[in-house]
Coordinates of C-alpha atoms in Angstrom, one line a residue:
Chain A
X15 CA 1.1 -1.4 47.1
X16 CA 2.1 -2.1 50.6
X17 CA 4.6 -4.6 51.2
X18 CA 3.2 -6.6 53.8
X19 CA 6.4 -8.4 54.4
X20 CA 9.4 -5.5 54.5
X21 CA 8.8 -4.7 58.0
X22 CA 9.7 -8.4 59.4
X23 CA 11.7 -9.9 56.8
X24 CA 15.3 -10.8 57.4
X25 CA 15.8 -9.9 53.6
X26 CA 14.0 -7.6 52.4
X27 CA 12.5 -7.5 48.7
X28 CA 13.9 -4.7 46.5
X29 CA 11.6 -1.8 46.9
X30 CA 8.9 -1.5 44.3
X31 CA 8.1 -4.9 43.9
X32 CA 4.5 -5.6 43.6
X33 CA 3.1 -7.3 47.0
X34 CA -0.1 -8.9 48.2
X35 CA -1.9 -5.9 50.1
X36 CA -3.6 -8.7 52.4
X37 CA -1.9 -11.9 53.4
X38 CA -3.1 -14.9 51.8
X39 CA -2.8 -16.4 55.3
X40 CA -6.2 -14.3 55.7
X41 CA -7.7 -14.4 52.4
X42 CA -7.3 -17.8 51.3
X43 CA -7.9 -19.8 54.8
X44 CA -10.7 -22.0 54.4
X45 CA -13.7 -20.9 55.9
X46 CA -15.9 -23.6 57.7
X47 CA -18.5 -24.8 56.5
X48 CA -16.6 -24.8 53.2
X49 CA -18.4 -23.9 49.9
X50 CA -16.3 -24.6 47.0
X51 CA -19.1 -23.6 44.6
X52 CA -18.8 -19.9 46.2
X53 CA -15.0 -19.3 45.9
X54 CA -14.2 -18.0 42.3
X55 CA -11.2 -20.2 40.9
X56 CA -10.2 -17.0 38.7
X57 CA -10.0 -15.0 41.7
X58 CA -6.9 -12.9 43.1
X59 CA -7.9 -12.0 46.5
X60 CA -5.4 -9.7 48.2
X61 CA -3.4 -9.1 45.5
X62 CA -4.3 -6.1 43.0
X63 CA -1.0 -6.6 40.5
X64 CA -1.1 -7.9 36.9
X65 CA 0.2 -11.3 35.7
X66 CA 3.2 -9.5 34.5
X67 CA 4.1 -7.8 37.8
X68 CA 3.4 -11.3 40.0
X69 CA 6.7 -12.4 38.1
X70 CA 8.2 -9.7 39.8
X71 CA 6.8 -10.6 43.0
X72 CA 7.6 -14.2 42.6
X73 CA 11.2 -13.4 41.6
X74 CA 11.5 -10.7 44.2
X75 CA 10.1 -12.8 46.9
X76 CA 12.6 -16.0 46.0
X77 CA 15.5 -14.7 48.1
X78 CA 13.1 -14.1 51.3
X79 CA 12.1 -17.7 51.0
X80 CA 15.5 -19.1 50.1
X81 CA 16.6 -17.2 53.3
X82 CA 14.1 -18.6 55.7
X83 CA 15.0 -22.1 54.2
X84 CA 18.6 -21.6 54.9
X85 CA 18.0 -20.5 58.5
X86 CA 15.6 -23.4 59.1
X87 CA 18.4 -25.9 57.5
X88 CA 21.1 -24.4 59.6
X89 CA 19.3 -24.2 63.0
X90 CA 18.5 -27.8 62.4
X91 CA 22.2 -28.7 62.5
X92 CA 22.3 -27.2 66.1
X93 CA 19.4 -29.0 67.4
X94 CA 16.3 -27.2 66.2
X95 CA 13.7 -29.9 65.7
X96 CA 11.7 -27.2 63.3
X97 CA 10.7 -28.1 59.8
X98 CA 7.7 -27.4 57.1
X99 CA 5.7 -29.7 55.3
X100 CA 3.6 -28.2 52.3
X101 CA 0.7 -30.6 51.3
X102 CA -0.4 -29.7 47.6
X103 CA -3.8 -31.2 46.5
X104 CA -5.9 -30.7 43.6
X105 CA -7.6 -32.0 40.5
X106 CA -5.7 -33.0 37.7
X107 CA -3.9 -30.1 35.6
X108 CA -4.5 -28.0 38.8
X109 CA -1.1 -27.0 38.5
X110 CA 0.7 -29.2 41.5
X111 CA 3.8 -29.6 39.6
X112 CA 4.0 -25.5 38.5
X113 CA 4.1 -25.0 42.3
X114 CA 6.7 -27.8 42.7
X115 CA 8.9 -26.2 40.2
X116 CA 8.3 -22.3 40.2
X117 CA 8.1 -22.2 43.9
X118 CA 9.8 -25.1 45.8
X119 CA 12.3 -24.7 42.6
X120 CA 13.8 -21.5 43.9
X121 CA 15.1 -22.8 47.0
X122 CA 18.2 -24.9 47.7
X123 CA 17.4 -28.4 46.6
X124 CA 19.6 -29.5 49.9
X125 CA 16.9 -28.3 52.3
X126 CA 13.8 -30.0 50.0
X127 CA 12.3 -33.4 50.6
X128 CA 10.1 -33.7 47.8
X129 CA 7.3 -36.8 47.7
X130 CA 5.1 -37.5 45.1
X131 CA 2.3 -40.0 46.0
X132 CA 0.9 -41.8 43.1
X133 CA -1.5 -45.0 43.2
X134 CA -0.4 -47.5 46.0
X135 CA 1.8 -50.2 45.3
X136 CA 0.9 -53.9 46.7
X137 CA 3.2 -53.2 49.5
X138 CA 1.6 -50.0 50.3
X139 CA -1.9 -51.4 50.4
X140 CA -0.9 -53.9 52.6
X141 CA -0.3 -51.4 55.5
X142 CA -2.5 -48.6 56.7
X143 CA -2.8 -45.9 54.6
X144 CA -0.5 -43.7 56.5
X145 CA 2.3 -46.1 56.5
X146 CA 3.8 -44.8 53.1
X147 CA 3.1 -41.2 54.0
X148 CA 5.5 -41.3 57.3
X149 CA 8.0 -42.6 55.4
X150 CA 8.2 -39.2 53.7
X151 CA 7.7 -36.9 56.6
X152 CA 10.4 -34.2 56.4
X153 CA 13.4 -34.4 58.6
X154 CA 14.2 -31.5 61.2
X155 CA 15.3 -28.7 59.0
X156 CA 14.0 -29.8 55.9
X157 CA 11.1 -28.2 53.6
X158 CA 8.8 -31.0 52.9
X159 CA 6.5 -31.3 50.0
X160 CA 3.9 -33.8 49.4
X161 CA 2.2 -33.7 45.4
X162 CA -0.6 -35.5 46.5
X163 CA -0.8 -37.1 50.1
X164 CA -2.9 -39.1 52.6
X165 CA -5.8 -36.9 51.6
X166 CA -6.1 -39.0 48.4
X167 CA -7.2 -41.9 50.8
X168 CA -10.4 -39.6 51.8
X169 CA -10.8 -38.1 48.3
X170 CA -10.6 -40.7 45.4
X171 CA -11.1 -43.3 48.0
X172 CA -14.9 -41.8 48.8
X173 CA -15.4 -40.6 45.3
X174 CA -14.4 -44.1 44.0
X175 CA -16.1 -46.2 46.8
X176 CA -12.6 -48.0 47.9
X177 CA -13.7 -46.7 51.5
X178 CA -17.1 -46.4 52.6
X179 CA -18.4 -43.7 55.0
X180 CA -17.2 -45.2 58.5
X181 CA -13.7 -45.8 56.9
X182 CA -13.4 -42.5 55.6
X183 CA -14.6 -41.1 58.9
X184 CA -12.0 -43.2 60.7
X185 CA -9.4 -41.6 58.5
X186 CA -10.2 -38.3 59.0
X187 CA -9.6 -38.8 62.8
X188 CA -6.2 -40.7 62.0
X189 CA -5.1 -37.5 59.7
X190 CA -6.0 -35.1 62.7
X191 CA -4.0 -37.4 65.2
X192 CA -1.2 -38.0 62.6
X193 CA -0.9 -33.9 61.6
X194 CA -1.2 -33.1 65.7
X195 CA 1.9 -35.1 66.2
X196 CA 3.6 -33.7 63.3
X197 CA 2.7 -30.3 64.7
X198 CA 4.0 -31.2 68.6
X199 CA 7.2 -32.4 66.8
X200 CA 7.9 -28.7 65.3
X201 CA 6.1 -28.8 61.8
X202 CA 4.6 -26.1 60.5
X203 CA 2.1 -27.7 58.0
X204 CA 0.7 -25.9 55.2
X205 CA -2.3 -27.5 53.0
X206 CA -3.1 -26.1 50.0
X207 CA -6.1 -27.1 47.6
X208 CA -5.6 -25.9 44.1
X209 CA -9.1 -24.9 43.2
X210 CA -9.4 -24.7 39.6
X211 CA -12.6 -24.8 37.3
X212 CA -14.1 -27.7 35.6
X213 CA -13.7 -25.2 32.4
X214 CA -10.2 -24.4 32.8
X215 CA -9.3 -28.3 33.3
X216 CA -11.0 -28.9 30.0
X217 CA -8.8 -26.2 28.5
X218 CA -5.2 -27.9 30.2
X219 CA -6.1 -31.3 28.9
X220 CA -6.8 -30.1 25.5
X221 CA -3.4 -28.6 25.3
X222 CA -1.9 -31.5 26.8
X223 CA -3.8 -33.7 24.0
X224 CA -2.5 -31.0 21.4
X225 CA 1.2 -31.3 22.2
X226 CA 3.1 -34.6 21.6
X227 CA 5.8 -33.8 24.3
X228 CA 3.0 -33.5 27.0
X229 CA 1.1 -36.5 25.8
X230 CA 3.1 -38.6 28.8
X231 CA 1.1 -36.3 31.2
X232 CA -2.1 -37.5 30.0
X233 CA -4.1 -40.7 31.0
X234 CA -7.5 -41.4 29.6
X235 CA -8.5 -42.1 33.3
X236 CA -8.1 -38.2 33.8
X237 CA -11.2 -37.8 31.6
X238 CA -13.2 -40.5 33.7
X239 CA -12.5 -38.5 36.9
X240 CA -13.5 -35.5 35.0
X241 CA -17.2 -36.7 34.8
X242 CA -17.4 -36.8 39.0
X243 CA -16.1 -33.4 39.3
X244 CA -19.2 -32.7 41.4
X245 CA -18.4 -35.8 43.8
X246 CA -14.7 -34.7 44.3
X247 CA -15.6 -31.2 45.0
X248 CA -17.7 -32.4 47.8
X249 CA -15.4 -34.8 48.8
X250 CA -13.0 -31.9 49.1
X251 CA -15.3 -30.0 51.1
X252 CA -15.7 -32.7 53.6
X253 CA -12.2 -33.2 54.1
X254 CA -10.9 -30.0 54.2
X255 CA -13.9 -29.2 57.0
X256 CA -13.1 -32.6 59.0
X257 CA -9.1 -31.9 59.1
X258 CA -8.4 -28.0 59.1
X259 CA -7.1 -26.9 62.4
X260 CA -4.9 -24.0 63.4
X261 CA -1.9 -26.2 63.6
X262 CA -2.9 -27.8 60.2
X263 CA -4.5 -25.1 58.4
X264 CA -6.2 -25.4 54.7
X265 CA -6.0 -22.7 52.3
X266 CA -8.0 -22.9 49.1
X267 CA -5.8 -21.3 46.2
X268 CA -7.7 -20.1 43.1
X269 CA -5.6 -21.6 40.7
X270 CA -7.4 -21.1 37.2
X271 CA -4.7 -18.5 36.9
X272 CA -1.5 -20.2 37.7
X273 CA 0.7 -16.9 38.6
X274 CA -1.8 -16.2 41.5
X275 CA -1.3 -19.7 42.8
X276 CA 2.2 -19.6 42.6
X277 CA 2.5 -16.4 44.4
X278 CA -0.1 -17.3 46.7
X279 CA 1.9 -20.4 48.1
X280 CA 5.3 -18.8 47.9
X281 CA 3.8 -16.1 50.3
X282 CA 2.1 -18.9 52.7
X283 CA 5.4 -20.9 52.9
X284 CA 7.3 -17.3 53.6
X285 CA 4.4 -16.8 56.5
X286 CA 4.7 -20.3 57.8
X287 CA 8.6 -20.1 58.2
X288 CA 8.3 -16.7 59.8
X289 CA 6.1 -18.1 62.3
X290 CA 8.8 -20.6 63.0
X291 CA 11.3 -17.8 62.9
X292 CA 14.6 -20.0 63.0
X293 CA 17.3 -18.1 63.5
X294 CA 21.2 -18.6 62.7
X295 CA 23.0 -20.7 65.2
X296 CA 25.4 -19.3 67.4
X297 CA 29.0 -20.4 67.3
X298 CA 29.8 -23.6 69.4
X299 CA 33.3 -23.1 69.2
X300 CA 35.6 -19.9 69.8
X301 CA 35.9 -18.0 66.7
X302 CA 38.8 -16.2 67.4
X303 CA 40.6 -19.3 68.7
X304 CA 39.7 -20.9 65.3
X305 CA 40.9 -18.0 63.2
X306 CA 44.3 -18.4 64.9
X307 CA 44.4 -22.0 64.3
X308 CA 43.6 -21.5 60.4
X309 CA 46.2 -18.7 60.3
X310 CA 48.8 -21.3 62.0
X311 CA 47.5 -23.8 59.2
X312 CA 48.4 -21.6 56.2
Chain B
X21 CA 33.0 -19.3 20.3
X22 CA 31.8 -22.2 18.9
X23 CA 28.9 -23.7 20.6
X24 CA 29.3 -27.5 21.0
X25 CA 26.0 -28.3 22.0
X26 CA 24.0 -26.4 19.5
X27 CA 24.0 -28.9 17.0
X28 CA 22.7 -31.6 19.0
X29 CA 20.5 -30.6 21.7
X30 CA 16.6 -30.4 21.6
X31 CA 16.5 -26.8 23.3
X32 CA 19.3 -25.0 21.4
X33 CA 20.8 -22.0 23.5
X34 CA 19.6 -18.3 22.3
X35 CA 22.6 -17.4 19.5
X36 CA 25.6 -15.6 21.2
X37 CA 25.5 -17.5 24.8
X38 CA 29.5 -18.0 25.4
X39 CA 30.1 -21.8 25.2
X40 CA 32.9 -24.2 25.8
X41 CA 35.3 -24.7 22.9
X42 CA 36.3 -28.2 24.0
X43 CA 33.6 -30.2 25.9
X44 CA 34.7 -30.9 29.9
X45 CA 34.2 -34.5 28.8
X46 CA 37.4 -34.2 27.2
X47 CA 39.4 -31.7 29.1
X48 CA 38.5 -32.9 32.9
X49 CA 38.3 -36.5 32.4
X50 CA 40.7 -38.0 34.7
X51 CA 43.8 -39.2 33.2
X52 CA 45.5 -42.2 34.9
X53 CA 47.8 -42.3 36.4
X54 CA 46.7 -39.1 38.0
X55 CA 48.9 -36.3 39.2
X56 CA 46.5 -33.9 41.0
X57 CA 49.9 -31.5 41.7
X58 CA 49.7 -31.3 38.0
X59 CA 46.5 -30.2 37.5
X60 CA 46.0 -26.2 38.3
X61 CA 42.5 -25.7 40.5
X62 CA 42.4 -22.5 39.0
X63 CA 42.2 -23.5 35.5
X64 CA 39.5 -23.1 33.1
X65 CA 40.1 -25.7 30.2
X66 CA 38.1 -25.5 27.4
X67 CA 36.5 -22.3 28.1
X68 CA 37.7 -18.8 27.3
X69 CA 34.7 -16.6 28.5
X70 CA 35.2 -14.6 31.5
X71 CA 33.5 -15.0 35.1
X72 CA 30.7 -12.5 34.1
X73 CA 30.2 -14.5 30.4
X74 CA 30.0 -17.8 32.5
X75 CA 26.6 -16.6 34.1
X76 CA 25.2 -16.2 31.0
X77 CA 26.4 -19.7 29.8
X78 CA 24.8 -21.1 33.1
X79 CA 21.8 -19.5 32.6
X80 CA 21.8 -20.3 28.7
X81 CA 22.3 -23.8 29.4
X82 CA 19.9 -24.2 32.1
X83 CA 16.9 -24.8 29.8
X84 CA 18.8 -27.3 28.0
X85 CA 19.6 -29.4 31.0
X86 CA 16.0 -29.0 32.0
X87 CA 14.7 -30.1 28.9
X88 CA 16.7 -33.4 28.7
X89 CA 15.8 -34.0 32.5
X90 CA 12.1 -33.8 31.6
X91 CA 12.6 -36.1 28.9
X92 CA 14.5 -38.5 31.3
X93 CA 11.8 -38.5 33.5
X94 CA 8.8 -38.7 30.9
X95 CA 10.6 -41.6 29.5
X96 CA 10.6 -43.4 33.0
X97 CA 6.9 -43.2 33.2
X98 CA 6.8 -45.4 30.0
X99 CA 9.1 -48.1 30.8
X100 CA 12.3 -46.5 30.3
X101 CA 14.8 -47.7 33.1
X102 CA 17.4 -45.0 32.3
X103 CA 18.4 -42.6 35.2
X104 CA 21.7 -40.2 36.0
X105 CA 23.6 -40.2 39.0
X106 CA 25.8 -37.2 39.7
X107 CA 28.6 -38.1 42.5
X108 CA 30.1 -34.8 43.9
X109 CA 33.2 -35.2 45.7
X110 CA 35.7 -32.6 47.2
X111 CA 37.7 -31.3 50.0
X112 CA 35.8 -28.9 52.6
X113 CA 34.7 -25.7 51.0
X114 CA 35.4 -27.1 47.6
X115 CA 31.9 -26.1 46.6
X116 CA 29.9 -29.2 46.5
X117 CA 26.7 -27.3 47.8
X118 CA 27.0 -24.6 45.4
X119 CA 27.1 -27.2 42.6
X120 CA 23.8 -28.5 44.0
X121 CA 22.4 -24.8 44.4
X122 CA 23.2 -23.5 41.2
X123 CA 23.3 -26.2 38.6
X124 CA 21.0 -29.1 40.2
X125 CA 18.6 -26.1 41.6
X126 CA 17.7 -25.2 37.8
X127 CA 16.2 -28.3 37.4
X128 CA 12.3 -29.4 38.2
X129 CA 12.6 -30.6 41.9
X130 CA 10.6 -33.2 41.2
X131 CA 13.1 -35.2 39.0
X132 CA 15.9 -34.7 41.4
X133 CA 17.0 -36.9 44.3
X134 CA 19.6 -35.5 46.5
X135 CA 21.3 -37.4 49.3
X136 CA 23.9 -35.9 51.6
X137 CA 26.0 -38.5 53.2
X138 CA 27.4 -37.5 56.7
X139 CA 29.4 -39.3 59.1
X140 CA 27.5 -42.7 59.5
X141 CA 25.2 -43.4 62.5
X142 CA 25.3 -46.4 64.6
X143 CA 23.0 -48.4 62.4
X144 CA 24.8 -47.5 59.2
X145 CA 28.1 -48.5 60.7
X146 CA 26.7 -52.0 61.5
X147 CA 25.9 -52.6 57.9
X148 CA 28.5 -52.9 54.9
X149 CA 29.6 -49.3 53.7
X150 CA 27.4 -49.6 50.6
X151 CA 24.3 -50.5 52.3
X152 CA 23.2 -46.8 53.3
X153 CA 24.6 -46.0 50.0
X154 CA 22.2 -48.4 48.0
X155 CA 19.4 -46.8 49.6
X156 CA 19.6 -43.6 48.0
X157 CA 20.3 -44.9 44.4
X158 CA 18.3 -42.9 41.9
X159 CA 14.9 -44.4 40.8
X160 CA 14.2 -45.0 37.1
X161 CA 14.0 -41.2 35.5
X162 CA 15.7 -39.3 38.1
X163 CA 18.9 -37.1 38.4
X164 CA 20.4 -38.5 41.7
X165 CA 23.0 -36.4 43.2
X166 CA 25.1 -37.4 46.0
X167 CA 26.8 -35.0 47.9
X168 CA 29.8 -37.0 49.3
X169 CA 29.2 -40.8 48.5
X170 CA 30.6 -44.4 49.3
X171 CA 34.0 -42.7 48.1
X172 CA 34.3 -41.0 51.9
X173 CA 34.7 -44.7 52.8
X174 CA 37.9 -44.9 50.8
X175 CA 39.1 -41.4 51.5
X176 CA 38.7 -40.2 55.0
X177 CA 38.7 -44.0 55.8
X178 CA 42.0 -44.3 54.5
X179 CA 43.5 -40.9 56.0
X180 CA 42.1 -41.6 59.1
X181 CA 43.2 -44.9 59.6
X182 CA 39.7 -46.5 59.9
X183 CA 40.5 -48.9 57.1
X184 CA 43.8 -50.8 56.6
X185 CA 45.4 -51.2 53.2
X186 CA 43.6 -54.6 52.1
X187 CA 39.9 -53.1 53.6
X188 CA 40.4 -50.0 51.1
X189 CA 41.4 -52.6 48.4
X190 CA 38.4 -54.8 49.1
X191 CA 36.3 -51.5 48.9
X192 CA 37.7 -50.4 45.6
X193 CA 36.5 -53.7 44.3
X194 CA 33.0 -53.4 45.8
X195 CA 32.8 -50.2 44.1
X196 CA 33.6 -51.3 40.9
X197 CA 31.2 -54.2 41.1
X198 CA 28.4 -51.7 42.4
X199 CA 28.8 -49.0 39.9
X200 CA 29.1 -51.4 37.2
X201 CA 25.8 -53.0 38.1
X202 CA 24.1 -49.3 38.5
X203 CA 25.6 -48.8 34.8
X204 CA 23.8 -52.0 33.3
X205 CA 20.7 -50.9 35.3
X206 CA 20.7 -47.9 32.8
X207 CA 22.7 -45.2 35.1
X208 CA 24.5 -42.7 33.3
X209 CA 27.1 -42.1 36.2
X210 CA 29.2 -38.9 36.4
X211 CA 31.8 -38.5 39.3
X212 CA 33.6 -35.2 40.2
X213 CA 36.2 -34.2 42.3
X214 CA 36.1 -30.5 43.0
X215 CA 40.1 -29.8 43.1
X216 CA 40.8 -26.6 45.0
X217 CA 43.9 -25.4 46.3
X218 CA 45.0 -25.3 50.1
X219 CA 45.1 -21.4 49.6
X220 CA 41.9 -21.3 48.3
X221 CA 40.5 -23.3 51.3
X222 CA 42.1 -21.3 53.7
X223 CA 40.0 -18.5 52.2
X224 CA 37.0 -19.9 52.3
X225 CA 37.0 -21.0 55.8
X226 CA 38.4 -17.8 57.0
X227 CA 35.3 -16.2 55.1
X228 CA 33.0 -18.6 57.1
X229 CA 34.6 -17.5 60.3
X230 CA 34.2 -13.9 59.5
X231 CA 30.3 -14.0 59.2
X232 CA 28.0 -15.1 62.2
X233 CA 25.6 -16.5 59.3
X234 CA 28.1 -18.9 57.8
X235 CA 29.3 -20.3 61.4
X236 CA 27.0 -23.0 61.5
X237 CA 28.7 -24.5 58.3
X238 CA 32.3 -24.7 60.1
X239 CA 33.6 -27.2 62.3
X240 CA 36.6 -27.3 64.2
X241 CA 37.6 -30.3 62.8
X242 CA 37.8 -28.8 59.3
X243 CA 41.1 -27.4 60.2
X244 CA 42.1 -30.8 61.5
X245 CA 41.5 -32.1 58.2
X246 CA 43.4 -29.4 56.7
X247 CA 46.6 -30.7 58.3
X248 CA 46.3 -33.8 56.3
X249 CA 45.8 -32.1 52.8
X250 CA 48.8 -34.0 51.1
X251 CA 47.3 -37.4 52.5
X252 CA 43.9 -36.5 51.1
X253 CA 45.2 -35.8 47.8
X254 CA 47.3 -39.2 47.4
X255 CA 44.0 -41.0 48.7
X256 CA 41.9 -39.1 46.2
X257 CA 44.5 -40.2 43.4
X258 CA 44.4 -43.8 44.7
X259 CA 40.4 -44.0 44.6
X260 CA 40.3 -42.3 41.1
X261 CA 42.8 -44.4 39.5
X262 CA 41.2 -47.7 41.0
X263 CA 37.4 -46.6 40.1
X264 CA 37.7 -44.4 36.9
X265 CA 36.1 -46.6 34.2
X266 CA 34.0 -45.6 30.8
X267 CA 30.6 -46.6 32.4
X268 CA 31.7 -44.6 35.6
X269 CA 34.0 -41.8 34.7
X270 CA 36.0 -39.3 36.9
X271 CA 36.2 -35.7 36.1
X272 CA 38.6 -33.6 38.0
X273 CA 37.1 -30.3 37.8
X274 CA 39.2 -27.2 38.9
X275 CA 37.0 -25.5 41.6
X276 CA 39.3 -22.5 42.7
X277 CA 36.9 -20.5 40.3
X278 CA 33.3 -21.6 41.5
X279 CA 32.0 -20.2 38.3
X280 CA 33.9 -22.5 36.1
X281 CA 33.0 -25.5 38.7
X282 CA 29.7 -24.9 37.9
X283 CA 29.4 -24.6 34.1
X284 CA 31.6 -27.3 33.9
X285 CA 29.4 -29.8 35.8
X286 CA 26.4 -28.4 34.1
X287 CA 27.9 -29.4 30.7
X288 CA 29.0 -32.7 32.0
X289 CA 25.3 -33.4 33.3
X290 CA 24.2 -32.3 30.0
X291 CA 26.6 -34.6 27.9
X292 CA 25.6 -37.6 30.3
X293 CA 21.6 -36.8 29.2
X294 CA 22.7 -36.7 25.8
X295 CA 24.3 -39.9 25.9
X296 CA 21.1 -41.4 27.2
X297 CA 19.1 -39.8 24.6
X298 CA 15.7 -39.7 26.3
X299 CA 12.9 -39.2 23.9
X300 CA 9.6 -38.0 24.5
X301 CA 7.2 -41.4 24.9
X302 CA 4.7 -41.9 22.2
X303 CA 1.2 -41.7 23.4
X304 CA -0.3 -45.0 24.6
X305 CA -3.9 -44.0 23.7
X306 CA -5.9 -43.0 20.5
X307 CA -5.2 -38.9 20.9
X308 CA -8.1 -38.2 18.4
X309 CA -10.5 -40.5 20.6
X310 CA -9.5 -38.9 24.0
X311 CA -10.0 -35.2 22.2
X312 CA -13.3 -36.4 21.3
X313 CA -14.1 -38.0 24.8
X314 CA -12.8 -34.4 26.0
X315 CA -15.0 -32.6 24.0
X316 CA -18.1 -34.6 25.2
X317 CA -17.3 -33.9 28.7
X318 CA -17.6 -30.2 28.5

């Protein structure tokens, strides 16, 4: 397979690592108008490797992602405003936590800002829906990760009737403004919808019910939400169509195969970082003079 | 070697993994009065394995630490107030970042709250020294990590004369009260001083100066601080003596060998979690009834 990254990466993966033939930035970018029903949740677009090979891909690209992340962090210590924000959305059990664990888990925790958004608190509800989001925006040099996000306010809010049509439209506009501001401030935004099938969700919920150590992840409301599957699909379509932009692109990532979703998100992050192209900062001191001072201090 | 963990761990490391003969909770606990000069920074107390074997130890115990961390997180979702706070202190280049990367980096990022404390901002200076610390205290279920901490306010503050003797004593009392409150609220506190030698620091600073991609980590003030090495050692001794407590113990971790420091801190965290002994929460719903509802939803 042709390694699309080898030519441009500062850290080249070892030869022979199975790689994407076509970058997920191309194959998985949301096409507007969006028809989720036409996208196979078991798809593996652009990747010809097997599940076993995908583990080599993931592990082989870990150092590439880590290297870019460290450059991003280093550059911010010398004035760069660049940062990355990964927004992960998906139905219950779609694999949001697995992405955090297996993709984000490979980079230095010092450079990661992770925020999981649950049902809003009374204080959060007393503010505009973006209030709690703004507080978790990544600082310069950080890789921010939103496990759920402001999109819940146009997804569950629409499906559950917590916001009417006009309010949802107002929120779409607010989200567009918000994300445009983030992008202008130097944020590379990557928005991922983990696209699973209703059948796969049933399998995963059943697995949680079968294992006592997974019971804490289960909530009876998960099955209530499941009953509104089609409403959610339509809500996702509307939200993605209303907020997809080149500076804040949406990617629909087939997620019935967890391994494919993981290597895809890893590749999307690497691509976003390559786009920023952060560089090791030049020394702001006289290197030879400092070497002499150090020698004198021994 | 005898595996001190195998008997009590919920996830047993694979047979044959080199392990500590004596737990670091015993061998590395600060002895009061503390004499840092008598502790060998190249020591490997309680561990007979080699550097190569330590990698097996670290990797072999990763799943143990991860399992405990997930239990801690899960228990908090059902009312447990337990949490862990790891405080990492040490001279420049002592390896604080390496601990975060190689020990904390193995657990799920969702369960980690990492805070790095730099020189205080104007806003932070306008408050009591604990103000910015309180804001970063881990929530229930989280593994909090402080890379530097409130101890800087009794270390650099003392050495640089930013606080006089009486003020340092006041801060010791405030820290004791603060940590006692954290412990009462369910926090297992682990305080680590990474103990390196002046000679090892020179080697590590030289390595940073030799590598352009490491220049961003170097600051000329590092060499100024180095000139006050003995003052810092005395300040550490005084701070550790004033604030060591069974509910907030200090560990002096020999750190000239990075690999030993890493497996030691990993073991200290595992021990702290074992002490809390968080359990998978029991289901708060009728498992069979939910299985039936799920089946009906297919």
